[in-house]
């Protein structure tokens, strides 16, 4: 390939060559469509669902935040932040700046126009540049607010209300209770704010978190972050059910974007859920994050029959035990030789709505592998993410049942935990958290 | 989507439904072509370079090991192992079993036929199953042997020769010297063996390493492992130059697969390089692995002019300073106001062959982000991988120059280091390391 060809073949949207930078103003990138110009060729990529995922733009604004029912992208970078200032003004200003940068990045643009190279040679560039030339990659950025941002909670009654938000704390936004066998690490738990970055290219997700973290210098500090390399859930019927690190199809019975009635019932916070002071969350959702280390080496030494009895599904096709196909409804009653075909301790039984008073959640987790653990084992597992209308009424009873009865607990350890309230989507000029801070 | 459609749309090669498992024997998967059968539809995917990368099969066998000059895949899982047995027989048996499983996995198959579900309900399945239904994803698996496998070296003269390999150690296969500013962690350095898994789907790379690690139970133990989320090098002229976490195009002047003469000179070990006892390595290469933490927060506060002076290239298009295009040859002589346009401490100058007596290497590194460091910063950087004909004569002088003179050293810390000798490619019935163990 000649030098010319090498330059001309660049995919386009984000900045790129200095001589082209001026072309990438706001006008060239209206919501849902990005226009890139490479050596005279105009590339227009529409953000419709049928496009190749790598080139898709997911709308940043809308009734709901993107990244909740959006078909789960392949890669994740999740960051939890501590707010390190006591100044409400500084925090609000950051949220405004974050919003503008986040919206631009979801369009495949730099944090600000010409961010990587166009702000003068004698200043630090406002965009770090590693996503230059990469496509929008379906990037979504979803914000959530943790209980600690709101000052005192039942679990921390003495915590200072630094930002005057205590009266706006929804009652359900309080620290999750301890569960049996929890082995939570402080350095992997909680946080005042979170940002979930999902994209089909991990470099796009990492670039987004890194640049938002950087913009927050002096206001927020990264408390913990987690990369996920592969989705373990589907949030749309158009997606195949992926496999977790136990080799099983996971989250087959997940809620999906197509089930509007069930989403209203189990995912979106409704007006009647909160008093007037906490109406800012109406239309939003709670996000539960749990880092679940899987003890994969002992699991790998378990017989297939034990693995399937623990999960309650066949490993090959994911069908509930006693059934033929993945999406067949599990039969919790049928017995064989006097024992239930799906054991009483099976994960699929304990997590099933039928056995939790109908409770459902929207799962959006990712497989992770964080190197090795120093004992010759891979540090791998599931970074569980779930959205629900009320975590205390949905996730908590589910996890109580699983933590005490689920046979899988022998092979997993919960090492991190956090809860956030994610506000509804953004209108035309809204900024992240505006409804809360202007409530 | 109906249940039928959900089942039928599965991508195919790896196992899947129990009823189809018997169809995936060795005959159906000759080198370079895989045949999958989904609901009566035969899917044949050719492994030629023009195919969509996600579906490609890279030949496991050949003159060279795959994964060296193979166009760099997007994702990496790299594992270094300690051999925990003193039995040469156990180690050889593992290498034979590894070879068979590795070849199968590069074809998109389970470690053994029907590995995930077809070996009886009362045994642990020999394949962990999380790659069922995923495509071959251009998976390459590349093996290397560390100095410690060969017993005593100049750096460790008292080390036991557990496997009777001391006389076969190439002289250049000895621990790298300490470099200025090294901050190496034992838990991220060295190892008796390594396996580099590169693929376009990270779950495929992780599955491969995990299953090989698992097969090694009792024989090897994972010493350390590293995930890389995005390539930072090109090894083919058909690839765009990617960007590192400093936001710069990296490795523009890398050797590529098309440069056969230069590869013979700088990458492949030649007969004259070693005495008869170490001829097993002829046609192979040395692999240097360095985990380079990038201090991205201070970097991000540096002015563009400083960043560009440190790298010696423009950030936007990657052109050498004073030039117009990425692939223009840097001019190290030209001055402006009496100073060199490319500073004397610039990375591109110090690492350039012209300033290292012509020395070149084949770079194959990956960007990484391993969560946060507990101080509010992302633990991110470059996992540097480079292949060369003689690391002591190529990497060592290059790194000596960089460690003492490179302005970039202010922003990076080398936290891990290892050296391995990677044997040549495998003939029809060869197993990993056969030439060494039968030498």
Short mmCIF file of N, CA, C and O in Angstrom, two decimals, chain A residues 1 3-4 6 9-10 16-17 75 77 116-117 120-125 128-130 132 202-203 206 210 214 217 221-225 227 229 237 240 243-247 296 300-305 307-308 315-316 325 327-328 367 369 371-372 376 378, chain B residues 1 3-4 6 9-10 16 75 77 116-117 120-125 127-130 132 202-203 206 210 214 217 221-225 227 229 237 240 243-247 296 300-305 307-308 315-316 325 327-328 367 369 371-372 376 378:
data_model
loop_
_atom_site.label_atom_id
_atom_site.label_comp_id
_atom_site.label_asym_id
_atom_site.label_seq_id
_atom_site.Cartn_x
_atom_site.Cartn_y
_atom_site.Cartn_z
N UNK A 1 0.84 -1.20 0.00
CA UNK A 1 0.00 0.00 0.00
C UNK A 1 0.88 1.26 0.00
O UNK A 1 1.85 1.33 0.74
N UNK A 3 1.78 5.32 0.50
CA UNK A 3 1.47 6.28 1.56
C UNK A 3 0.10 6.91 1.33
O UNK A 3 -0.68 7.11 2.24
N UNK A 4 -0.19 7.24 0.08
CA UNK A 4 -1.46 7.88 -0.23
C UNK A 4 -2.63 6.99 0.17
O UNK A 4 -3.56 7.41 0.81
N UNK A 6 -2.66 4.55 2.27
CA UNK A 6 -2.73 4.38 3.72
C UNK A 6 -3.50 5.53 4.34
O UNK A 6 -4.32 5.35 5.23
N UNK A 9 -7.48 5.55 3.23
CA UNK A 9 -8.36 4.49 3.71
C UNK A 9 -8.83 4.71 5.14
O UNK A 9 -9.61 3.95 5.66
N UNK A 10 -8.35 5.74 5.81
CA UNK A 10 -8.74 5.99 7.21
C UNK A 10 -10.26 6.12 7.31
O UNK A 10 -10.89 6.77 6.49
N UNK A 16 -8.49 13.19 12.76
CA UNK A 16 -7.62 12.57 11.79
C UNK A 16 -6.60 13.58 11.30
O UNK A 16 -5.86 14.14 12.08
N UNK A 17 -6.58 13.84 10.01
CA UNK A 17 -5.55 14.72 9.47
C UNK A 17 -5.85 16.16 9.84
O UNK A 17 -6.99 16.62 9.80
N UNK A 75 -18.40 -4.80 24.23
CA UNK A 75 -17.33 -4.49 25.19
C UNK A 75 -17.80 -3.43 26.19
O UNK A 75 -18.61 -2.57 25.86
N UNK A 77 -16.41 -0.68 29.44
CA UNK A 77 -15.53 -0.09 30.44
C UNK A 77 -16.43 0.66 31.42
O UNK A 77 -17.13 1.59 31.02
N UNK A 116 -8.02 16.68 19.74
CA UNK A 116 -6.73 16.00 19.86
C UNK A 116 -5.56 16.83 19.39
O UNK A 116 -4.45 16.68 19.90
N UNK A 117 -5.80 17.70 18.43
CA UNK A 117 -4.66 18.41 17.85
C UNK A 117 -4.93 19.87 17.52
O UNK A 117 -4.01 20.58 17.14
N UNK A 120 -4.07 24.37 19.68
CA UNK A 120 -2.80 25.07 19.88
C UNK A 120 -1.73 24.13 20.37
O UNK A 120 -2.00 23.16 21.09
N UNK A 121 -0.52 24.41 19.98
CA UNK A 121 0.58 23.52 20.30
C UNK A 121 1.05 23.68 21.73
O UNK A 121 1.74 22.80 22.26
N UNK A 122 0.66 24.77 22.37
CA UNK A 122 1.26 25.03 23.68
C UNK A 122 0.30 24.77 24.83
O UNK A 122 0.53 25.20 25.95
N UNK A 123 -0.77 24.04 24.53
CA UNK A 123 -1.72 23.62 25.56
C UNK A 123 -1.85 22.10 25.52
O UNK A 123 -1.64 21.49 24.47
N UNK A 124 -2.20 21.50 26.65
CA UNK A 124 -2.51 20.07 26.60
C UNK A 124 -3.75 19.86 25.75
O UNK A 124 -4.75 20.56 25.94
N UNK A 125 -3.74 18.94 24.81
CA UNK A 125 -4.93 18.73 23.97
C UNK A 125 -6.11 18.27 24.83
O UNK A 125 -5.95 17.42 25.70
N UNK A 128 -7.60 13.01 24.29
CA UNK A 128 -6.34 12.26 24.38
C UNK A 128 -5.97 11.57 23.08
O UNK A 128 -4.85 11.10 22.94
N UNK A 129 -6.91 11.44 22.15
CA UNK A 129 -6.55 11.10 20.78
C UNK A 129 -6.52 9.63 20.40
O UNK A 129 -6.44 9.31 19.22
N UNK A 130 -6.62 8.71 21.36
CA UNK A 130 -6.44 7.31 20.95
C UNK A 130 -7.63 6.75 20.19
O UNK A 130 -7.54 5.63 19.67
N UNK A 132 -8.97 8.57 17.63
CA UNK A 132 -8.95 9.20 16.31
C UNK A 132 -9.00 8.14 15.23
O UNK A 132 -8.22 7.19 15.25
N UNK A 202 -13.43 -1.89 22.06
CA UNK A 202 -13.05 -1.55 23.44
C UNK A 202 -12.24 -0.26 23.53
O UNK A 202 -12.30 0.43 24.54
N UNK A 203 -11.49 0.05 22.48
CA UNK A 203 -10.68 1.27 22.54
C UNK A 203 -11.58 2.51 22.59
O UNK A 203 -11.23 3.52 23.21
N UNK A 206 -12.85 2.63 26.27
CA UNK A 206 -11.76 3.05 27.16
C UNK A 206 -11.44 4.53 26.94
O UNK A 206 -11.24 5.28 27.90
N UNK A 210 -11.68 7.29 29.91
CA UNK A 210 -10.43 7.96 30.23
C UNK A 210 -10.57 9.48 30.08
O UNK A 210 -10.08 10.25 30.91
N UNK A 214 -10.51 12.25 32.98
CA UNK A 214 -9.53 13.32 32.87
C UNK A 214 -10.17 14.69 33.02
O UNK A 214 -9.65 15.58 33.69
N UNK A 217 -10.66 15.98 36.62
CA UNK A 217 -9.51 16.23 37.49
C UNK A 217 -9.82 17.33 38.51
O UNK A 217 -10.25 18.41 38.15
N UNK A 221 -12.53 11.50 41.19
CA UNK A 221 -11.37 10.62 41.13
C UNK A 221 -11.88 9.20 40.89
O UNK A 221 -12.91 8.81 41.45
N UNK A 222 -11.21 8.46 40.04
CA UNK A 222 -11.66 7.09 39.75
C UNK A 222 -11.54 6.25 41.02
O UNK A 222 -10.45 6.13 41.59
N UNK A 223 -12.65 5.71 41.49
CA UNK A 223 -12.63 4.86 42.68
C UNK A 223 -12.27 3.43 42.28
O UNK A 223 -11.44 2.78 42.87
N UNK A 224 -12.94 2.96 41.25
CA UNK A 224 -12.59 1.66 40.67
C UNK A 224 -13.10 1.64 39.24
O UNK A 224 -13.95 2.43 38.86
N UNK A 225 -12.55 0.74 38.45
CA UNK A 225 -13.07 0.58 37.10
C UNK A 225 -12.96 -0.89 36.71
O UNK A 225 -12.18 -1.64 37.30
N UNK A 227 -13.11 -3.54 33.20
CA UNK A 227 -13.31 -3.84 31.79
C UNK A 227 -14.08 -5.14 31.64
O UNK A 227 -13.87 -6.09 32.40
N UNK A 229 -14.98 -7.99 28.61
CA UNK A 229 -14.58 -8.27 27.22
C UNK A 229 -15.68 -8.88 26.40
O UNK A 229 -15.60 -8.90 25.18
N UNK A 237 -34.40 -9.17 21.33
CA UNK A 237 -34.63 -10.50 20.76
C UNK A 237 -33.79 -10.74 19.53
O UNK A 237 -33.66 -11.85 19.05
N UNK A 240 -28.28 -13.12 19.85
CA UNK A 240 -28.05 -14.47 20.35
C UNK A 240 -27.77 -14.41 21.86
O UNK A 240 -27.20 -13.44 22.34
N UNK A 243 -22.52 -16.78 26.14
CA UNK A 243 -22.15 -17.72 27.19
C UNK A 243 -21.26 -17.04 28.23
O UNK A 243 -20.45 -16.18 27.91
N UNK A 244 -21.44 -17.46 29.48
CA UNK A 244 -20.60 -16.92 30.54
C UNK A 244 -19.35 -17.79 30.70
O UNK A 244 -19.11 -18.72 29.92
N UNK A 245 -18.53 -17.48 31.69
CA UNK A 245 -17.25 -18.18 31.86
C UNK A 245 -17.44 -19.59 32.42
O UNK A 245 -16.47 -20.34 32.53
N UNK A 246 -18.64 -19.96 32.80
CA UNK A 246 -18.93 -21.35 33.11
C UNK A 246 -19.30 -22.13 31.84
O UNK A 246 -19.58 -23.33 31.91
N UNK A 247 -19.33 -21.46 30.71
CA UNK A 247 -19.62 -22.12 29.44
C UNK A 247 -21.10 -22.28 29.16
O UNK A 247 -21.48 -22.96 28.20
N UNK A 296 -13.16 -20.72 38.40
CA UNK A 296 -13.34 -21.53 37.20
C UNK A 296 -12.57 -22.84 37.26
O UNK A 296 -12.99 -23.82 36.65
N UNK A 300 -14.30 -26.32 36.48
CA UNK A 300 -13.89 -27.13 35.33
C UNK A 300 -13.63 -28.58 35.72
O UNK A 300 -13.51 -29.44 34.84
N UNK A 301 -13.51 -28.84 37.01
CA UNK A 301 -13.31 -30.22 37.46
C UNK A 301 -14.62 -30.88 37.88
O UNK A 301 -14.63 -32.02 38.32
N UNK A 302 -15.73 -30.15 37.75
CA UNK A 302 -17.04 -30.73 38.07
C UNK A 302 -17.60 -31.46 36.86
O UNK A 302 -17.40 -31.04 35.72
N UNK A 303 -18.28 -32.57 37.12
CA UNK A 303 -18.88 -33.35 36.05
C UNK A 303 -19.95 -32.53 35.34
O UNK A 303 -20.57 -31.64 35.93
N UNK A 304 -20.16 -32.85 34.05
CA UNK A 304 -21.19 -32.15 33.29
C UNK A 304 -22.54 -32.23 34.01
O UNK A 304 -23.29 -31.25 34.06
N UNK A 305 -22.85 -33.40 34.56
CA UNK A 305 -24.14 -33.57 35.24
C UNK A 305 -24.25 -32.62 36.43
O UNK A 305 -25.31 -32.04 36.68
N UNK A 307 -22.58 -29.72 36.76
CA UNK A 307 -22.68 -28.36 36.21
C UNK A 307 -24.11 -28.07 35.77
O UNK A 307 -24.66 -27.00 36.07
N UNK A 308 -24.70 -29.04 35.06
CA UNK A 308 -26.06 -28.81 34.55
C UNK A 308 -27.08 -28.78 35.69
O UNK A 308 -28.05 -28.03 35.63
N UNK A 315 -25.91 -27.77 28.96
CA UNK A 315 -24.80 -26.92 28.55
C UNK A 315 -24.79 -26.68 27.05
O UNK A 315 -24.44 -25.60 26.59
N UNK A 316 -25.17 -27.70 26.29
CA UNK A 316 -25.07 -27.59 24.84
C UNK A 316 -25.98 -26.54 24.25
O UNK A 316 -25.54 -25.56 23.67
N UNK A 325 -35.51 -27.00 24.11
CA UNK A 325 -34.97 -25.79 23.47
C UNK A 325 -34.72 -24.70 24.49
O UNK A 325 -35.39 -24.62 25.52
N UNK A 327 -35.45 -21.58 24.73
CA UNK A 327 -36.49 -20.66 25.19
C UNK A 327 -37.74 -21.37 25.71
O UNK A 327 -38.74 -20.73 26.01
N UNK A 328 -37.69 -22.71 25.81
CA UNK A 328 -38.80 -23.43 26.46
C UNK A 328 -38.90 -22.98 27.91
O UNK A 328 -37.91 -22.69 28.57
N UNK A 367 -18.53 -10.68 30.77
CA UNK A 367 -17.43 -11.53 31.19
C UNK A 367 -16.19 -10.68 31.40
O UNK A 367 -15.94 -9.75 30.64
N UNK A 369 -11.81 -10.98 32.56
CA UNK A 369 -10.61 -11.69 32.98
C UNK A 369 -9.59 -10.63 33.32
O UNK A 369 -9.21 -9.84 32.46
N UNK A 371 -6.29 -10.75 34.41
CA UNK A 371 -5.00 -11.38 34.66
C UNK A 371 -5.14 -12.61 35.55
O UNK A 371 -6.14 -13.32 35.51
N UNK A 372 -4.13 -12.85 36.37
CA UNK A 372 -4.16 -14.03 37.23
C UNK A 372 -4.10 -13.59 38.68
O UNK A 372 -3.86 -12.42 38.98
N UNK A 376 -1.79 -19.09 40.51
CA UNK A 376 -1.83 -19.96 39.34
C UNK A 376 -3.19 -20.06 38.70
O UNK A 376 -3.42 -20.92 37.86
N UNK A 378 -6.62 -18.02 36.81
CA UNK A 378 -7.09 -16.81 36.14
C UNK A 378 -8.12 -16.12 37.03
O UNK A 378 -8.97 -16.77 37.64
N UNK B 1 -38.18 -13.18 17.45
CA UNK B 1 -37.52 -14.39 16.92
C UNK B 1 -38.10 -15.63 17.59
O UNK B 1 -38.23 -15.69 18.80
N UNK B 3 -38.21 -19.70 18.72
CA UNK B 3 -37.18 -20.59 19.26
C UNK B 3 -36.40 -21.25 18.12
O UNK B 3 -35.20 -21.39 18.17
N UNK B 4 -37.12 -21.64 17.07
CA UNK B 4 -36.45 -22.29 15.94
C UNK B 4 -35.39 -21.38 15.34
O UNK B 4 -34.26 -21.76 15.10
N UNK B 6 -33.95 -18.88 16.66
CA UNK B 6 -32.85 -18.63 17.59
C UNK B 6 -31.82 -19.75 17.48
O UNK B 6 -30.62 -19.51 17.49
N UNK B 9 -29.99 -19.77 13.82
CA UNK B 9 -29.12 -18.66 13.45
C UNK B 9 -27.73 -18.77 14.08
O UNK B 9 -26.87 -17.98 13.78
N UNK B 10 -27.52 -19.78 14.92
CA UNK B 10 -26.21 -19.91 15.56
C UNK B 10 -25.11 -20.04 14.51
O UNK B 10 -25.27 -20.75 13.53
N UNK B 16 -22.27 -26.84 19.68
CA UNK B 16 -23.61 -26.30 19.67
C UNK B 16 -24.60 -27.34 20.12
O UNK B 16 -24.47 -27.87 21.21
N UNK B 75 -7.42 -8.49 19.47
CA UNK B 75 -7.43 -8.74 20.93
C UNK B 75 -6.37 -9.76 21.29
O UNK B 75 -6.05 -10.66 20.52
N UNK B 77 -4.85 -12.38 24.60
CA UNK B 77 -4.70 -12.91 25.95
C UNK B 77 -3.37 -13.64 25.97
O UNK B 77 -3.18 -14.60 25.21
N UNK B 116 -17.36 -29.95 24.91
CA UNK B 116 -18.15 -29.23 25.91
C UNK B 116 -19.27 -30.06 26.49
O UNK B 116 -19.65 -29.88 27.65
N UNK B 117 -19.80 -30.99 25.70
CA UNK B 117 -20.99 -31.69 26.19
C UNK B 117 -21.01 -33.17 25.82
O UNK B 117 -21.90 -33.89 26.27
N UNK B 120 -19.93 -37.57 28.08
CA UNK B 120 -20.60 -38.23 29.19
C UNK B 120 -20.99 -37.25 30.27
O UNK B 120 -20.31 -36.25 30.51
N UNK B 121 -22.07 -37.56 30.90
CA UNK B 121 -22.61 -36.64 31.91
C UNK B 121 -21.85 -36.72 33.22
O UNK B 121 -21.93 -35.82 34.05
N UNK B 122 -21.11 -37.78 33.42
CA UNK B 122 -20.53 -37.99 34.74
C UNK B 122 -19.05 -37.70 34.81
O UNK B 122 -18.36 -38.09 35.74
N UNK B 123 -18.56 -37.01 33.77
CA UNK B 123 -17.16 -36.55 33.75
C UNK B 123 -17.15 -35.04 33.57
O UNK B 123 -18.07 -34.49 32.98
N UNK B 124 -16.08 -34.41 34.05
CA UNK B 124 -15.93 -32.99 33.74
C UNK B 124 -15.72 -32.83 32.23
O UNK B 124 -14.89 -33.53 31.65
N UNK B 125 -16.46 -31.94 31.58
CA UNK B 125 -16.28 -31.79 30.13
C UNK B 125 -14.86 -31.31 29.82
O UNK B 125 -14.34 -30.43 30.49
N UNK B 127 -13.86 -29.51 27.43
CA UNK B 127 -13.83 -28.13 26.92
C UNK B 127 -14.79 -27.31 27.78
O UNK B 127 -15.89 -27.76 28.10
N UNK B 128 -14.35 -26.11 28.15
CA UNK B 128 -15.16 -25.33 29.10
C UNK B 128 -16.37 -24.67 28.48
O UNK B 128 -17.25 -24.20 29.18
N UNK B 129 -16.43 -24.61 27.15
CA UNK B 129 -17.69 -24.31 26.48
C UNK B 129 -18.02 -22.86 26.18
O UNK B 129 -18.96 -22.60 25.44
N UNK B 130 -17.26 -21.90 26.74
CA UNK B 130 -17.72 -20.51 26.54
C UNK B 130 -17.48 -20.00 25.13
O UNK B 130 -17.96 -18.91 24.79
N UNK B 132 -18.43 -21.94 22.47
CA UNK B 132 -19.40 -22.63 21.62
C UNK B 132 -20.18 -21.61 20.81
O UNK B 132 -20.71 -20.64 21.37
N UNK B 202 -12.31 -11.39 21.77
CA UNK B 202 -11.56 -11.67 22.99
C UNK B 202 -12.02 -12.94 23.70
O UNK B 202 -11.22 -13.60 24.36
N UNK B 203 -13.30 -13.28 23.56
CA UNK B 203 -13.77 -14.49 24.25
C UNK B 203 -13.10 -15.74 23.67
O UNK B 203 -12.87 -16.72 24.37
N UNK B 206 -9.54 -15.73 25.21
CA UNK B 206 -9.61 -16.11 26.63
C UNK B 206 -9.95 -17.59 26.78
O UNK B 206 -9.37 -18.30 27.61
N UNK B 210 -7.56 -20.23 28.71
CA UNK B 210 -8.16 -20.88 29.87
C UNK B 210 -8.14 -22.40 29.72
O UNK B 210 -7.85 -23.13 30.66
N UNK B 214 -5.99 -25.05 31.83
CA UNK B 214 -6.70 -26.11 32.51
C UNK B 214 -6.13 -27.50 32.19
O UNK B 214 -5.98 -28.35 33.07
N UNK B 217 -3.14 -28.64 34.30
CA UNK B 217 -3.27 -28.84 35.74
C UNK B 217 -2.29 -29.91 36.24
O UNK B 217 -2.24 -31.01 35.72
N UNK B 221 1.43 -24.05 35.83
CA UNK B 221 0.59 -23.15 36.61
C UNK B 221 0.74 -21.76 36.02
O UNK B 221 1.83 -21.35 35.62
N UNK B 222 -0.38 -21.02 35.92
CA UNK B 222 -0.30 -19.67 35.34
C UNK B 222 0.55 -18.80 36.25
O UNK B 222 0.25 -18.64 37.43
N UNK B 223 1.62 -18.26 35.71
CA UNK B 223 2.47 -17.36 36.50
C UNK B 223 1.93 -15.93 36.44
O UNK B 223 1.79 -15.26 37.44
N UNK B 224 1.60 -15.50 35.25
CA UNK B 224 0.91 -14.22 35.07
C UNK B 224 0.19 -14.27 33.73
O UNK B 224 0.50 -15.08 32.87
N UNK B 225 -0.77 -13.39 33.57
CA UNK B 225 -1.42 -13.29 32.26
C UNK B 225 -1.82 -11.84 32.04
O UNK B 225 -1.91 -11.05 32.98
N UNK B 227 -4.34 -9.33 29.46
CA UNK B 227 -5.26 -9.08 28.35
C UNK B 227 -4.87 -7.79 27.64
O UNK B 227 -4.47 -6.81 28.27
N UNK B 229 -6.56 -5.07 24.83
CA UNK B 229 -7.86 -4.83 24.18
C UNK B 229 -7.73 -4.27 22.78
O UNK B 229 -8.67 -4.29 22.01
N UNK B 237 1.19 -4.48 5.53
CA UNK B 237 0.90 -3.18 4.93
C UNK B 237 -0.58 -2.98 4.71
O UNK B 237 -1.03 -1.88 4.44
N UNK B 240 -4.10 -0.50 8.90
CA UNK B 240 -3.91 0.87 9.36
C UNK B 240 -2.99 0.87 10.58
O UNK B 240 -3.01 -0.06 11.36
N UNK B 243 -3.43 3.49 17.25
CA UNK B 243 -2.93 4.47 18.21
C UNK B 243 -2.74 3.85 19.58
O UNK B 243 -3.51 3.00 20.00
N UNK B 244 -1.71 4.32 20.27
CA UNK B 244 -1.48 3.84 21.63
C UNK B 244 -2.22 4.73 22.63
O UNK B 244 -2.96 5.63 22.24
N UNK B 245 -2.03 4.46 23.92
CA UNK B 245 -2.78 5.19 24.93
C UNK B 245 -2.26 6.62 25.12
O UNK B 245 -2.84 7.39 25.88
N UNK B 246 -1.18 6.98 24.48
CA UNK B 246 -0.77 8.38 24.43
C UNK B 246 -1.47 9.11 23.28
O UNK B 246 -1.26 10.30 23.08
N UNK B 247 -2.27 8.38 22.51
CA UNK B 247 -3.02 8.99 21.43
C UNK B 247 -2.24 9.12 20.14
O UNK B 247 -2.71 9.74 19.18
N UNK B 296 -0.75 8.04 32.26
CA UNK B 296 -1.53 8.81 31.29
C UNK B 296 -2.02 10.14 31.84
O UNK B 296 -2.19 11.08 31.08
N UNK B 300 -1.49 13.55 29.91
CA UNK B 300 -2.62 14.33 29.41
C UNK B 300 -2.52 15.79 29.81
O UNK B 300 -3.25 16.62 29.27
N UNK B 301 -1.66 16.11 30.75
CA UNK B 301 -1.49 17.51 31.14
C UNK B 301 -0.30 18.16 30.44
O UNK B 301 0.01 19.31 30.70
N UNK B 302 0.34 17.39 29.55
CA UNK B 302 1.46 17.95 28.79
C UNK B 302 0.91 18.64 27.53
O UNK B 302 -0.04 18.17 26.91
N UNK B 303 1.56 19.74 27.16
CA UNK B 303 1.15 20.48 25.95
C UNK B 303 1.36 19.60 24.72
O UNK B 303 2.24 18.73 24.69
N UNK B 304 0.57 19.87 23.70
CA UNK B 304 0.71 19.14 22.45
C UNK B 304 2.14 19.22 21.92
O UNK B 304 2.71 18.23 21.46
N UNK B 305 2.73 20.41 22.03
CA UNK B 305 4.10 20.57 21.52
C UNK B 305 5.07 19.67 22.28
O UNK B 305 5.98 19.08 21.69
N UNK B 307 4.23 16.81 23.86
CA UNK B 307 3.92 15.43 23.46
C UNK B 307 4.58 15.11 22.11
O UNK B 307 5.19 14.05 21.94
N UNK B 308 4.43 16.03 21.18
CA UNK B 308 4.97 15.77 19.84
C UNK B 308 6.49 15.76 19.85
O UNK B 308 7.12 14.98 19.12
N UNK B 315 0.77 14.52 16.21
CA UNK B 315 -0.26 13.67 16.80
C UNK B 315 -1.37 13.37 15.79
O UNK B 315 -1.92 12.28 15.78
N UNK B 316 -1.70 14.36 14.96
CA UNK B 316 -2.84 14.18 14.07
C UNK B 316 -2.62 13.10 13.04
O UNK B 316 -3.32 12.08 13.02
N UNK B 325 3.67 13.39 5.87
CA UNK B 325 2.86 12.16 5.89
C UNK B 325 3.45 11.13 6.81
O UNK B 325 4.68 11.07 7.02
N UNK B 327 4.19 8.02 6.56
CA UNK B 327 5.24 7.10 6.13
C UNK B 327 6.45 7.81 5.52
O UNK B 327 7.36 7.17 5.01
N UNK B 328 6.46 9.15 5.59
CA UNK B 328 7.67 9.88 5.17
C UNK B 328 8.82 9.47 6.09
O UNK B 328 8.64 9.22 7.28
N UNK B 367 -2.61 -2.35 23.54
CA UNK B 367 -3.05 -1.47 24.62
C UNK B 367 -3.72 -2.29 25.71
O UNK B 367 -4.42 -3.27 25.43
N UNK B 369 -5.84 -1.88 29.71
CA UNK B 369 -6.34 -1.14 30.87
C UNK B 369 -6.75 -2.18 31.89
O UNK B 369 -7.63 -2.99 31.62
N UNK B 371 -8.17 -1.94 35.06
CA UNK B 371 -8.87 -1.29 36.16
C UNK B 371 -8.13 -0.05 36.61
O UNK B 371 -7.51 0.66 35.82
N UNK B 372 -8.20 0.26 37.89
CA UNK B 372 -7.57 1.47 38.41
C UNK B 372 -6.52 1.07 39.44
O UNK B 372 -6.44 -0.07 39.86
N UNK B 376 -6.82 6.68 42.16
CA UNK B 376 -7.67 7.51 41.32
C UNK B 376 -7.24 7.57 39.87
O UNK B 376 -7.73 8.37 39.10
N UNK B 378 -6.29 5.40 36.14
CA UNK B 378 -6.45 4.16 35.40
C UNK B 378 -5.09 3.48 35.26
O UNK B 378 -4.08 4.13 35.00
#
